[in-house]
CSV table of C-alpha atoms in Angstrom, one decimal:
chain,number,residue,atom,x,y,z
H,1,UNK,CA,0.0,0.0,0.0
H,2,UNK,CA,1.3,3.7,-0.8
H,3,UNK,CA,2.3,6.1,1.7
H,4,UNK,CA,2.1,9.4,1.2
H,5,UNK,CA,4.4,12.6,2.9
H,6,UNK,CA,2.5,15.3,4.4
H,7,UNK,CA,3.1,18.7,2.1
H,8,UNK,CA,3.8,22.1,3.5
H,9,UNK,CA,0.8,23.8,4.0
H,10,UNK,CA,0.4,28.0,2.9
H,11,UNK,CA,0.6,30.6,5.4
H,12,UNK,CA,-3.2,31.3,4.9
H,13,UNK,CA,-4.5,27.9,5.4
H,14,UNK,CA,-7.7,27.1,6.9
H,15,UNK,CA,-9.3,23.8,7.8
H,16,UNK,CA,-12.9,24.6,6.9
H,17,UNK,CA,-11.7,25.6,3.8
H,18,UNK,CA,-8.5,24.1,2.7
H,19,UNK,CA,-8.7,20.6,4.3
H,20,UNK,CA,-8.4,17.7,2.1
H,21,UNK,CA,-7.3,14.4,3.7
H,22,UNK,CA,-4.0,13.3,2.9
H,23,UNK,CA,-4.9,10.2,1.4
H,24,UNK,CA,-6.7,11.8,-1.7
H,25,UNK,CA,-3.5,13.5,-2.4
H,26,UNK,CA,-1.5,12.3,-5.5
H,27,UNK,CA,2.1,12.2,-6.0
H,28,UNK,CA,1.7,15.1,-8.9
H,29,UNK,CA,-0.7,16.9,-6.8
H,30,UNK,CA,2.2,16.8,-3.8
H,31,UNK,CA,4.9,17.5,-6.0
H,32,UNK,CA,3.2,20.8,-7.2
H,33,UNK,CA,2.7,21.6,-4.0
H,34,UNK,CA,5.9,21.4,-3.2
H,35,UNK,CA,7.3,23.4,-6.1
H,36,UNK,CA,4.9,26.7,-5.4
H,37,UNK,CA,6.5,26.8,-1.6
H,38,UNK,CA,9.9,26.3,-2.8
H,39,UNK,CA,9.3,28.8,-5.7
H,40,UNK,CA,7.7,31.5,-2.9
H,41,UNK,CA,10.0,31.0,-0.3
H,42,UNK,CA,13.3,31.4,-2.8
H,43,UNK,CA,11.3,35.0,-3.8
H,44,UNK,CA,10.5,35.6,-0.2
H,45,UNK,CA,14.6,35.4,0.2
H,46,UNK,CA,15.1,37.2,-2.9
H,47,UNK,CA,13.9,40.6,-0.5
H,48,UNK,CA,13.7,42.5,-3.7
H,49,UNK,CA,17.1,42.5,-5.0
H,50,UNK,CA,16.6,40.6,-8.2
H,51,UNK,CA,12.9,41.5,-8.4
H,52,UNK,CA,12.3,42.4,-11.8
H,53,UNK,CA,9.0,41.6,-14.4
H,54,UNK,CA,9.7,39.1,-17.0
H,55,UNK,CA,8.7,40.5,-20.5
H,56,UNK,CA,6.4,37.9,-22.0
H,57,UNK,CA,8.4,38.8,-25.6
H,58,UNK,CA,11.3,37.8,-23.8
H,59,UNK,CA,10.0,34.5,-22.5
H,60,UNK,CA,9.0,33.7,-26.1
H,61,UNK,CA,13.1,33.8,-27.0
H,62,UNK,CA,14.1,30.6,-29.4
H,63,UNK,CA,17.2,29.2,-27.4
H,64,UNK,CA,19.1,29.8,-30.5
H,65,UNK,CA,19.1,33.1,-30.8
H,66,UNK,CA,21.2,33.4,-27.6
H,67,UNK,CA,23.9,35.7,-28.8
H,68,UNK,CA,21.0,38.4,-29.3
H,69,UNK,CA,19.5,38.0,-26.1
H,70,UNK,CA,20.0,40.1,-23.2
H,71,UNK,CA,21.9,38.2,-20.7
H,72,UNK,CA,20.9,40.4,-17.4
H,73,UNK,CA,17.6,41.0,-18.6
H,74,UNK,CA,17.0,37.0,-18.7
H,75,UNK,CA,18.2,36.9,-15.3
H,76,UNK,CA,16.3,39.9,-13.9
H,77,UNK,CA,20.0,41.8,-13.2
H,78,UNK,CA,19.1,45.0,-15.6
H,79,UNK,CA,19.6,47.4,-13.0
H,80,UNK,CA,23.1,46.0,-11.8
H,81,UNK,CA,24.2,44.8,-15.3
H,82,UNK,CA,28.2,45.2,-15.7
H,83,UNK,CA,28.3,45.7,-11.8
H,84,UNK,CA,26.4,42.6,-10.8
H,85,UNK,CA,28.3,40.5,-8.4
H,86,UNK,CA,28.7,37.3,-8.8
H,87,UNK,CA,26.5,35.7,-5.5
H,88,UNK,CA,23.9,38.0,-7.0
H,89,UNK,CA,24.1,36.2,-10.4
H,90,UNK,CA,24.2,32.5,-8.8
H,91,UNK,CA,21.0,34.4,-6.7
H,92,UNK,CA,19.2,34.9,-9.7
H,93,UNK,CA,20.5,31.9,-11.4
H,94,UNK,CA,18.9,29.6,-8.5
H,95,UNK,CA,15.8,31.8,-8.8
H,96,UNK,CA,15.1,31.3,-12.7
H,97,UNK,CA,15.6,27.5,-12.6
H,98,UNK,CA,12.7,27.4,-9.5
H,99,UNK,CA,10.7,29.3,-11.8
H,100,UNK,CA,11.3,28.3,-15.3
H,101,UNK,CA,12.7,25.1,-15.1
H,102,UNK,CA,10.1,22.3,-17.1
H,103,UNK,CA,9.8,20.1,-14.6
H,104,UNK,CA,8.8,22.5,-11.8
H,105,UNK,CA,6.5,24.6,-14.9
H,106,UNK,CA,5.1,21.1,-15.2
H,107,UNK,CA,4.5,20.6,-11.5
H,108,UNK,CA,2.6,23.7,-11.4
H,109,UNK,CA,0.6,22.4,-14.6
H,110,UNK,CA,2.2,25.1,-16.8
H,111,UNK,CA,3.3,24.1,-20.0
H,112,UNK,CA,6.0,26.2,-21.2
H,113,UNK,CA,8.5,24.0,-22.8
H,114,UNK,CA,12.7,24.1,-22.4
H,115,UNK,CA,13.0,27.4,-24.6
H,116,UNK,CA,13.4,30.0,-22.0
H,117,UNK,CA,15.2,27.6,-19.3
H,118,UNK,CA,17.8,27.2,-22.3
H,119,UNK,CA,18.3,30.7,-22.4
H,120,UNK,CA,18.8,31.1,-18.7
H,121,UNK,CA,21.3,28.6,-18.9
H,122,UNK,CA,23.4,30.3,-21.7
H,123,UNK,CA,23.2,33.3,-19.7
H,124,UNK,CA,24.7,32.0,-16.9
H,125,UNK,CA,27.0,30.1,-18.5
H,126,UNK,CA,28.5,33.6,-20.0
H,127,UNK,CA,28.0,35.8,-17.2
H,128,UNK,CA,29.5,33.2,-14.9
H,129,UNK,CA,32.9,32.8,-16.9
H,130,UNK,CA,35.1,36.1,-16.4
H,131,UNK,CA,35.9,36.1,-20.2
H,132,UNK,CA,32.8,35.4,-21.8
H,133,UNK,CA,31.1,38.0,-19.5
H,134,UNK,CA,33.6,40.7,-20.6
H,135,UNK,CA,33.3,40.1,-24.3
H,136,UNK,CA,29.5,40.7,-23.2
H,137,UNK,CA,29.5,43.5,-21.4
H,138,UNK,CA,32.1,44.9,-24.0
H,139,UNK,CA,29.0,45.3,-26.4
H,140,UNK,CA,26.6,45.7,-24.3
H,141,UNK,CA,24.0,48.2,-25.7
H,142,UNK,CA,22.1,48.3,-22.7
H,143,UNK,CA,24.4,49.6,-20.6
H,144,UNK,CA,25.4,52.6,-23.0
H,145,UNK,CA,24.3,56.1,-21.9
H,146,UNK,CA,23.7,58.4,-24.8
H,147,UNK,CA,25.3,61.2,-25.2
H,148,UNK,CA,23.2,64.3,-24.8
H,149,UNK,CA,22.2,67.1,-27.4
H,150,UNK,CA,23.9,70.5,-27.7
H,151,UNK,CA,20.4,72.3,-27.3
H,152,UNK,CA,20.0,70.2,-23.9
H,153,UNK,CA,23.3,71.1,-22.5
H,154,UNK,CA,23.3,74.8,-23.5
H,155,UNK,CA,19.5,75.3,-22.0
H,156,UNK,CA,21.1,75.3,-18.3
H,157,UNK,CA,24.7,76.6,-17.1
H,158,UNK,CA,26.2,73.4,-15.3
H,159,UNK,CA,24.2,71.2,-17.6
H,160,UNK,CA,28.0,69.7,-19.2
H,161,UNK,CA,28.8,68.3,-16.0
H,162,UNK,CA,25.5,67.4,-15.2
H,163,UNK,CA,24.1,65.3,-18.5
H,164,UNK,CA,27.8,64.2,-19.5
H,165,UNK,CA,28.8,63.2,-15.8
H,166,UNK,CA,27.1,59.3,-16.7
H,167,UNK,CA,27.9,59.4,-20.4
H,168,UNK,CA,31.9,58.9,-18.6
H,169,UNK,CA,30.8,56.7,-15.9
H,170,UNK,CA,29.2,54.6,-18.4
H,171,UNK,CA,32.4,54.7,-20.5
H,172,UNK,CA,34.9,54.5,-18.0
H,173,UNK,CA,33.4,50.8,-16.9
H,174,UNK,CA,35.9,49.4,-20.2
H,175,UNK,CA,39.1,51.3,-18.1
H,176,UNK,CA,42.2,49.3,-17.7
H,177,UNK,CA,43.2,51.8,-14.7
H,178,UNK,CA,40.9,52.2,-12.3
H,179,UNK,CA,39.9,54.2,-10.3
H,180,UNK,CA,39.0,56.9,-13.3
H,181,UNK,CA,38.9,60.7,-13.0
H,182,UNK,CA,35.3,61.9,-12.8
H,183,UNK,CA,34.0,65.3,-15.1
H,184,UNK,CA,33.3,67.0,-12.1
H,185,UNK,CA,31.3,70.4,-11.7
H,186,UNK,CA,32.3,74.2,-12.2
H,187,UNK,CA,33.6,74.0,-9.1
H,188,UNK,CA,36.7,71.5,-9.9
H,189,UNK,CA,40.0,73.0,-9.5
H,190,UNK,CA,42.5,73.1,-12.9
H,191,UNK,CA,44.4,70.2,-11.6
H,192,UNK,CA,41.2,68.0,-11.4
H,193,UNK,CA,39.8,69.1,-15.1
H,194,UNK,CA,43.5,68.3,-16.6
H,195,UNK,CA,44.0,64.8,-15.1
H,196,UNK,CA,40.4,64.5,-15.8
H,197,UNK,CA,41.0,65.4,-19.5
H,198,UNK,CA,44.4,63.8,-19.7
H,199,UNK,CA,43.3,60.7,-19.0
H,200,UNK,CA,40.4,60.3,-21.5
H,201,UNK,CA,42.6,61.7,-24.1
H,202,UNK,CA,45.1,59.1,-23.1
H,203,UNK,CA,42.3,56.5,-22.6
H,204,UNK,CA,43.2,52.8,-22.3
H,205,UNK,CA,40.4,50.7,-23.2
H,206,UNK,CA,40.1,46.3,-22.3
H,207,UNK,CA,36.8,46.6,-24.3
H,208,UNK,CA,36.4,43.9,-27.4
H,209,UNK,CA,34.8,42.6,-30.1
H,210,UNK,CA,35.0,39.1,-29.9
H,211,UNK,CA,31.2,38.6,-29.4
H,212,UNK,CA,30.1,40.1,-32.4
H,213,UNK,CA,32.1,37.4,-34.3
H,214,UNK,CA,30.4,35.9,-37.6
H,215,UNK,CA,30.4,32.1,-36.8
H,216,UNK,CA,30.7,29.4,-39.5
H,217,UNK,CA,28.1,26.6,-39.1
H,218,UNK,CA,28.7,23.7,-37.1
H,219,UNK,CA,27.9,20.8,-40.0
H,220,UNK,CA,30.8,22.7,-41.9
H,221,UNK,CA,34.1,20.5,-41.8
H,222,UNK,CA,36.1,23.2,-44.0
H,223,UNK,CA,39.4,24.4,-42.6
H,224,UNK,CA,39.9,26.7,-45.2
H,225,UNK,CA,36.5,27.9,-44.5
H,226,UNK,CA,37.1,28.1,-41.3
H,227,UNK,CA,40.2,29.8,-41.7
H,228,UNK,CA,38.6,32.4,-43.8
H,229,UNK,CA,36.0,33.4,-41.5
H,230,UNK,CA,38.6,33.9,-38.8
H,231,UNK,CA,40.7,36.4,-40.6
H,232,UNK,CA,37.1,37.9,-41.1
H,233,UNK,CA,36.4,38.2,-37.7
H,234,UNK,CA,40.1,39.7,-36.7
H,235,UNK,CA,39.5,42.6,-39.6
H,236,UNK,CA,36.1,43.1,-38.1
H,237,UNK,CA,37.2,43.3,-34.4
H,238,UNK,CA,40.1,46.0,-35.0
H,239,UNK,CA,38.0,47.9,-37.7
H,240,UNK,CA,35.4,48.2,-34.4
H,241,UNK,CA,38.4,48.9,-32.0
H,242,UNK,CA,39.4,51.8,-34.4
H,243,UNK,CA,36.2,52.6,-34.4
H,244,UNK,CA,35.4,52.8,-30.7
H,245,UNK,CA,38.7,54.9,-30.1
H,246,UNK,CA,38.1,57.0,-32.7
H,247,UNK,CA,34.4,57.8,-31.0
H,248,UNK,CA,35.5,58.3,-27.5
H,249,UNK,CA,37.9,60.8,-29.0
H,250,UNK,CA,35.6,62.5,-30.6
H,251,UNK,CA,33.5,62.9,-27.8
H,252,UNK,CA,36.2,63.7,-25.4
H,253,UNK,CA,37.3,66.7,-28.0
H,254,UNK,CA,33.4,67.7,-27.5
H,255,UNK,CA,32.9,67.8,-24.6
H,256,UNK,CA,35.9,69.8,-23.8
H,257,UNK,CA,34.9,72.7,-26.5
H,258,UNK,CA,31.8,73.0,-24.4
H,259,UNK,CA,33.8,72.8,-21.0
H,260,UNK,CA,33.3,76.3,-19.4
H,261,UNK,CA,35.9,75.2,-17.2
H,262,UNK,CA,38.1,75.4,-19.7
H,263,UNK,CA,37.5,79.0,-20.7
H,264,UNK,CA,37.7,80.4,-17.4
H,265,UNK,CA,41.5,78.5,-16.8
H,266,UNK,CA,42.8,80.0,-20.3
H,267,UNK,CA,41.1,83.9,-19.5
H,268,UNK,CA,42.8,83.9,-16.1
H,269,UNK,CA,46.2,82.5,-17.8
H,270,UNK,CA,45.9,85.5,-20.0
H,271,UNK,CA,45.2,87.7,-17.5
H,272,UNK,CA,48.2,86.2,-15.4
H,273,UNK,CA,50.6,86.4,-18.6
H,274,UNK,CA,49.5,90.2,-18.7
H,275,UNK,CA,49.9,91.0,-15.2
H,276,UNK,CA,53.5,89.4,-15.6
H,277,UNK,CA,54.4,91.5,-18.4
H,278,UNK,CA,53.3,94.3,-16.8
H,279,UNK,CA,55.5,93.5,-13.6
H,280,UNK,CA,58.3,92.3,-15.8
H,281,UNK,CA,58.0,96.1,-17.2
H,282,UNK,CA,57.5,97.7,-14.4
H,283,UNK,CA,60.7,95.7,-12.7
H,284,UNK,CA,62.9,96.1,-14.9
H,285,UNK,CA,62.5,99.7,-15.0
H,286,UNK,CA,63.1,99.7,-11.5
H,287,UNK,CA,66.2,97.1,-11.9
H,288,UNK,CA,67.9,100.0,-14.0
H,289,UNK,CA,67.5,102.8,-11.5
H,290,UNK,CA,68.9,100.3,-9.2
H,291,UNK,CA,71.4,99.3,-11.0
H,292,UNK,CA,72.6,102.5,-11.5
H,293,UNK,CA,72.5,103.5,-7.7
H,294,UNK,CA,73.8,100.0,-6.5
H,295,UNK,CA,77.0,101.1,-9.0
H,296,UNK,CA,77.2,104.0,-7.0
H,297,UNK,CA,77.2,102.1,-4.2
H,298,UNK,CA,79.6,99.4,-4.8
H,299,UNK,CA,82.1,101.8,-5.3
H,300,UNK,CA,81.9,103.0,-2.2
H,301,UNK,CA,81.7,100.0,-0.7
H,302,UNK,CA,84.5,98.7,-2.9
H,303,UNK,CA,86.7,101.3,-0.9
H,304,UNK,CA,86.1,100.8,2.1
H,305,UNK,CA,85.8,96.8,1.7
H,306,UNK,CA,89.4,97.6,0.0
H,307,UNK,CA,90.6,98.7,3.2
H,308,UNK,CA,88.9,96.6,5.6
H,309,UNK,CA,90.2,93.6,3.6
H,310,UNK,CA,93.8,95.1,4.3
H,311,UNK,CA,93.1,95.2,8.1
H,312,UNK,CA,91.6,91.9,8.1
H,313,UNK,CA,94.5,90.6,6.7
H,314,UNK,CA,96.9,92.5,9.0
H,315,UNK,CA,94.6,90.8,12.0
H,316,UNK,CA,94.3,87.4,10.1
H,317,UNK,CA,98.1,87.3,10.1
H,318,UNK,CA,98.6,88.0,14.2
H,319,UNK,CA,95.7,85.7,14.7
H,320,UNK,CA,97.3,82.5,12.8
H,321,UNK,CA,100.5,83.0,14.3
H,322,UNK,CA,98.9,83.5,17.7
H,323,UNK,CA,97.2,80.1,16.6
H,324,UNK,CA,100.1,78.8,15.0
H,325,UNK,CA,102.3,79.4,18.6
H,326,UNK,CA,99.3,78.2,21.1
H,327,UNK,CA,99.6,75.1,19.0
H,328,UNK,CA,103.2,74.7,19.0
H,329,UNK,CA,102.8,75.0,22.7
H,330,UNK,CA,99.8,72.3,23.7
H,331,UNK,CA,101.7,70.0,21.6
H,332,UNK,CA,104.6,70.5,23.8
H,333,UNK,CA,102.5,70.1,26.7
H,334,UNK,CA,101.2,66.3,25.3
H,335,UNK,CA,104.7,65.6,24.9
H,336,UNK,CA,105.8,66.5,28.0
H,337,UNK,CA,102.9,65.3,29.8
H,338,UNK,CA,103.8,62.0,28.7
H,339,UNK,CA,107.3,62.1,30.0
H,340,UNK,CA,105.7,63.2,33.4
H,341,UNK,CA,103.9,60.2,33.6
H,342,UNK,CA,107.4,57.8,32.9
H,343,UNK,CA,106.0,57.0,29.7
H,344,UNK,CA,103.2,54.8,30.6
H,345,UNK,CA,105.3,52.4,31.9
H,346,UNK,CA,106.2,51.4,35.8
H,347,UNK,CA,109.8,51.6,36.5
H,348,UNK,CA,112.6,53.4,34.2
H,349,UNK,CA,111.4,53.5,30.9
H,350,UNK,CA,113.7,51.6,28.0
H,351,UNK,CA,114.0,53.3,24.6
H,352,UNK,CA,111.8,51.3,22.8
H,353,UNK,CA,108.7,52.2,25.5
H,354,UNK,CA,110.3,56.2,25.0
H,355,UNK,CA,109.9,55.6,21.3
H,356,UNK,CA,106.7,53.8,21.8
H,357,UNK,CA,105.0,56.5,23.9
H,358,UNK,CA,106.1,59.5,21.9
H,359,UNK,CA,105.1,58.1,18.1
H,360,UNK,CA,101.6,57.3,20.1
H,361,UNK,CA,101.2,60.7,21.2
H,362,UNK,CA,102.8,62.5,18.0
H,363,UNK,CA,99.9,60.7,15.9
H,364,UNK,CA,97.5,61.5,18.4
H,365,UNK,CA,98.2,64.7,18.2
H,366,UNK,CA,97.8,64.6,14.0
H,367,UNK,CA,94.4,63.2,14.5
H,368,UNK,CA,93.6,66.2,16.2
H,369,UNK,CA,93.0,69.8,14.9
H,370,UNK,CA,93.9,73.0,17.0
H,371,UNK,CA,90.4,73.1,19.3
H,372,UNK,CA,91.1,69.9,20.3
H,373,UNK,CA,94.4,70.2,21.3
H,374,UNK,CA,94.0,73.2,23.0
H,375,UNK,CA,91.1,71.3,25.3
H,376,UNK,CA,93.3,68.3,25.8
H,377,UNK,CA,96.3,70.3,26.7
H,378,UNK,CA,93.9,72.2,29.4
H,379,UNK,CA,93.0,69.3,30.8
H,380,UNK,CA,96.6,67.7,31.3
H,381,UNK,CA,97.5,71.0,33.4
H,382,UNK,CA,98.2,69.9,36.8
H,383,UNK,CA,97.2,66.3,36.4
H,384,UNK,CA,99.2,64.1,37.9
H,385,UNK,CA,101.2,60.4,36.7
H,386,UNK,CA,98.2,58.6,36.9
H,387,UNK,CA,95.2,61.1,35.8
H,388,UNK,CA,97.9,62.0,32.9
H,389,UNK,CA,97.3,58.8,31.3
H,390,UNK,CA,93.5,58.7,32.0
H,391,UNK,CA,93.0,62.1,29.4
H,392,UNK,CA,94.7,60.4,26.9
H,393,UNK,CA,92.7,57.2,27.2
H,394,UNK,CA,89.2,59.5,27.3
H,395,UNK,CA,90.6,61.1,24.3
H,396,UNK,CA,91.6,58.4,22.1
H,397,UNK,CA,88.4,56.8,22.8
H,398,UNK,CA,86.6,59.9,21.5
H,399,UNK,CA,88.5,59.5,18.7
H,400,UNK,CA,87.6,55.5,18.2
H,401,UNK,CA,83.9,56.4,18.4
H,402,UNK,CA,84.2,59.6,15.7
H,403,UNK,CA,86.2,56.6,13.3
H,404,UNK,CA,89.4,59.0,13.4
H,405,UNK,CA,91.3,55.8,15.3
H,406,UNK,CA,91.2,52.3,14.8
H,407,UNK,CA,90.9,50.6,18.1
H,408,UNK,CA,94.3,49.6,19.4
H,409,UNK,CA,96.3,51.7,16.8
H,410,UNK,CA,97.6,53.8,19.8
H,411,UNK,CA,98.4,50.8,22.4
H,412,UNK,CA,100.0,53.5,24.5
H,413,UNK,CA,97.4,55.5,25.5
H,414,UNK,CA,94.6,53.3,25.6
């Protein structure tokens, strides 16, 4: 004996009105039931996003006229088109097949056949691979803004920006860089309209043609054919590239004779380039009267820097031999400051620790310039044996640290 699986029942059933005892139910009766809750609760998840109502032309499509369908339109994605993610595509996808798939039309005792289901799955078999979908959306008519009319521009001041802002938008979706420079307003600074309009000038498009390719029949075997309608296709997809980049051009170069923007940067250039000529005018006129009175002037200042030079060099003169003597004396002191304290060494110091000790200090002392011999001197004053050797150590240690010494080159005074 059959058994039979109680259905889900609708949100609005009653039993007075609705009942009907399990029993009576068929398997086709139970199996529609089950598509129409399936159906309602995908939609009910769907909370609008892919919401969109089916054209009946559409749903009369021939399966083989794919490559003229629209792709987004069969899976209710016209609003998102090009930016349509891809969950929202396997959303839809999941959606259309509940609906439109033959077995569940049949389950709902519609009779609609495979056409339109085919067509669902061609268009998610293109918008689901990255380069099919890109050859698609590169000729994608429906997601074209139009350009508008001269007469609708010129009827408002800021209309450019305004009517032309989505006309780029549109345009800038088939960018290799992203992200791109928008039009802007009347308000954009010069910087912002010139990498605006250097970039579209300079425009670097992925767009292609490959979907508008002629195809040569499948029961044709012929290479040559084949072939033949290849270097066809090539010709026709950089004919159309030419094409394209030779229209954006264009319409770059139009929209910027109508920029405003434009107009205002070169009048206030002009009215810069003025205003420097007039300065340059009025400065050098006032560089000659100085010139003349700065001649005066130097040679009055050439007189008495004539004699102050002489001065100086009479002051120079005492003040490098005054230099020249202090340092003929610190380096006396060093010297003897190492014979005060026996030459490092305990004990009566041999010639080779006299030699030792003085070569030590004589190429400390060329490590050193004048300001620091004249410190190290002051600080040997009074010292005696034992603090004598403790400068020298402090000061060869500076000198280790600045990279002046190598350490142990002066084994002496370390």
């Amino acid at each position: 004996m059959a058994t039979f699986t109680l259905p889900s029942l609708p949100s609005d059933w009653s039993a007075e009105k609705d009942f009907k005892p399990v029993a009576s139910l068929t398997f086709s009766e139970d199996e529609k039931i089950q598509a129409a809750n399936t159906v309602t609760k995908t939609e009910d998840e769907d909370a609008g996003e892919i919401s969109e109502d089916e054209d009946p032309v559409m749903l009369q499509r021939e399966a083989k006229d794919w490559k003229h369908q629209d792709h987004y339109a069969v899976m209710g994605l016209s609003k998102y088109r090009w930016r349509a993610t891809e969950e929202q595509i396997k959303k839809a996808h999941r959606k259309k097949v509940l609906r439109h798939h033959p077995d569940k039309k049949a389950a709902k005792g519609g009779d609609e056949g495979d056409q339109f289901f085919k067509c669902i799955q061609r268009a998610t078999d293109i918008l689901m691979d990255p380069v099919k979908r890109r050859q698609f959306d590169s000729v994608d008519e429906n997601a074209e803004v139009e350009p508008p009319s001269k007469k609708d521009v010129q009827k408002k001041a800021g209309n450019l920006y305004k009517l032309y802002g989505p006309v780029f938008e549109a345009e800038g979706r088939f960018s290799k860089k992203q992200p791109v420079p928008q039009l802007g307003n009347d308000k954009s600074s010069r910087e912002e309209v010139e990498e605006f309009y250097n970039f579209w000038f300079a425009f670097d498009s992925w767009r292609t043609f490959e979907y508008l390719d002629e195809e040569v029949p499948d029961d044709s075997a012929d290479r040559s054919q084949l072939r033949h309608q290849e270097k066809k296709n090539n010709n026709a997809r950089k004919k159309r590239k030419v094409e394209d980049t030779t229209r954006l051009r264009q319409l770059v170069e139009s929209v910027m004779t109508m920029d405003e923007r434009i107009k205002r940067f070169k009048q206030e250039a002009s009215k810069q380039k003025n205003a420097k000529k007039n300065e340059r005018e009025a400065a050098e006129k006032a560089a000659k009267e100085e010139l003349q009175r700065k001649k005066e002037e130097d040679e009055k200042l050439a007189k008495e820097a004539l004699e102050a030079e002489k001065a100086s060099r009479e002051e120079g003169k005492k003040a490098k031999e005054a230099a020249k003597n202090a340092a003929k004396k610190n380096k006396r002191v060093l010297r003897q400051a190492v014979k005060d304290a026996g030459y490092f060494v305990d004990g009566e110091a041999d010639a080779k620790a006299i030699d030792g000790a003085l070569n030590d200090v004589d190429a400390l002392i060329a490590k050193m310039d004048n300001e620091e011999l004249g410190v190290v001197a002051s600080k040997l004053n009074g010292k005696g044996k034992g603090d004598i050797k403790a400068v020298f150590t402090e000061k060869v240690s500076d000198l280790v640290a600045a990279g002046k010494v190598k350490e142990g080159e002066l084994k002496t005074l370390s």
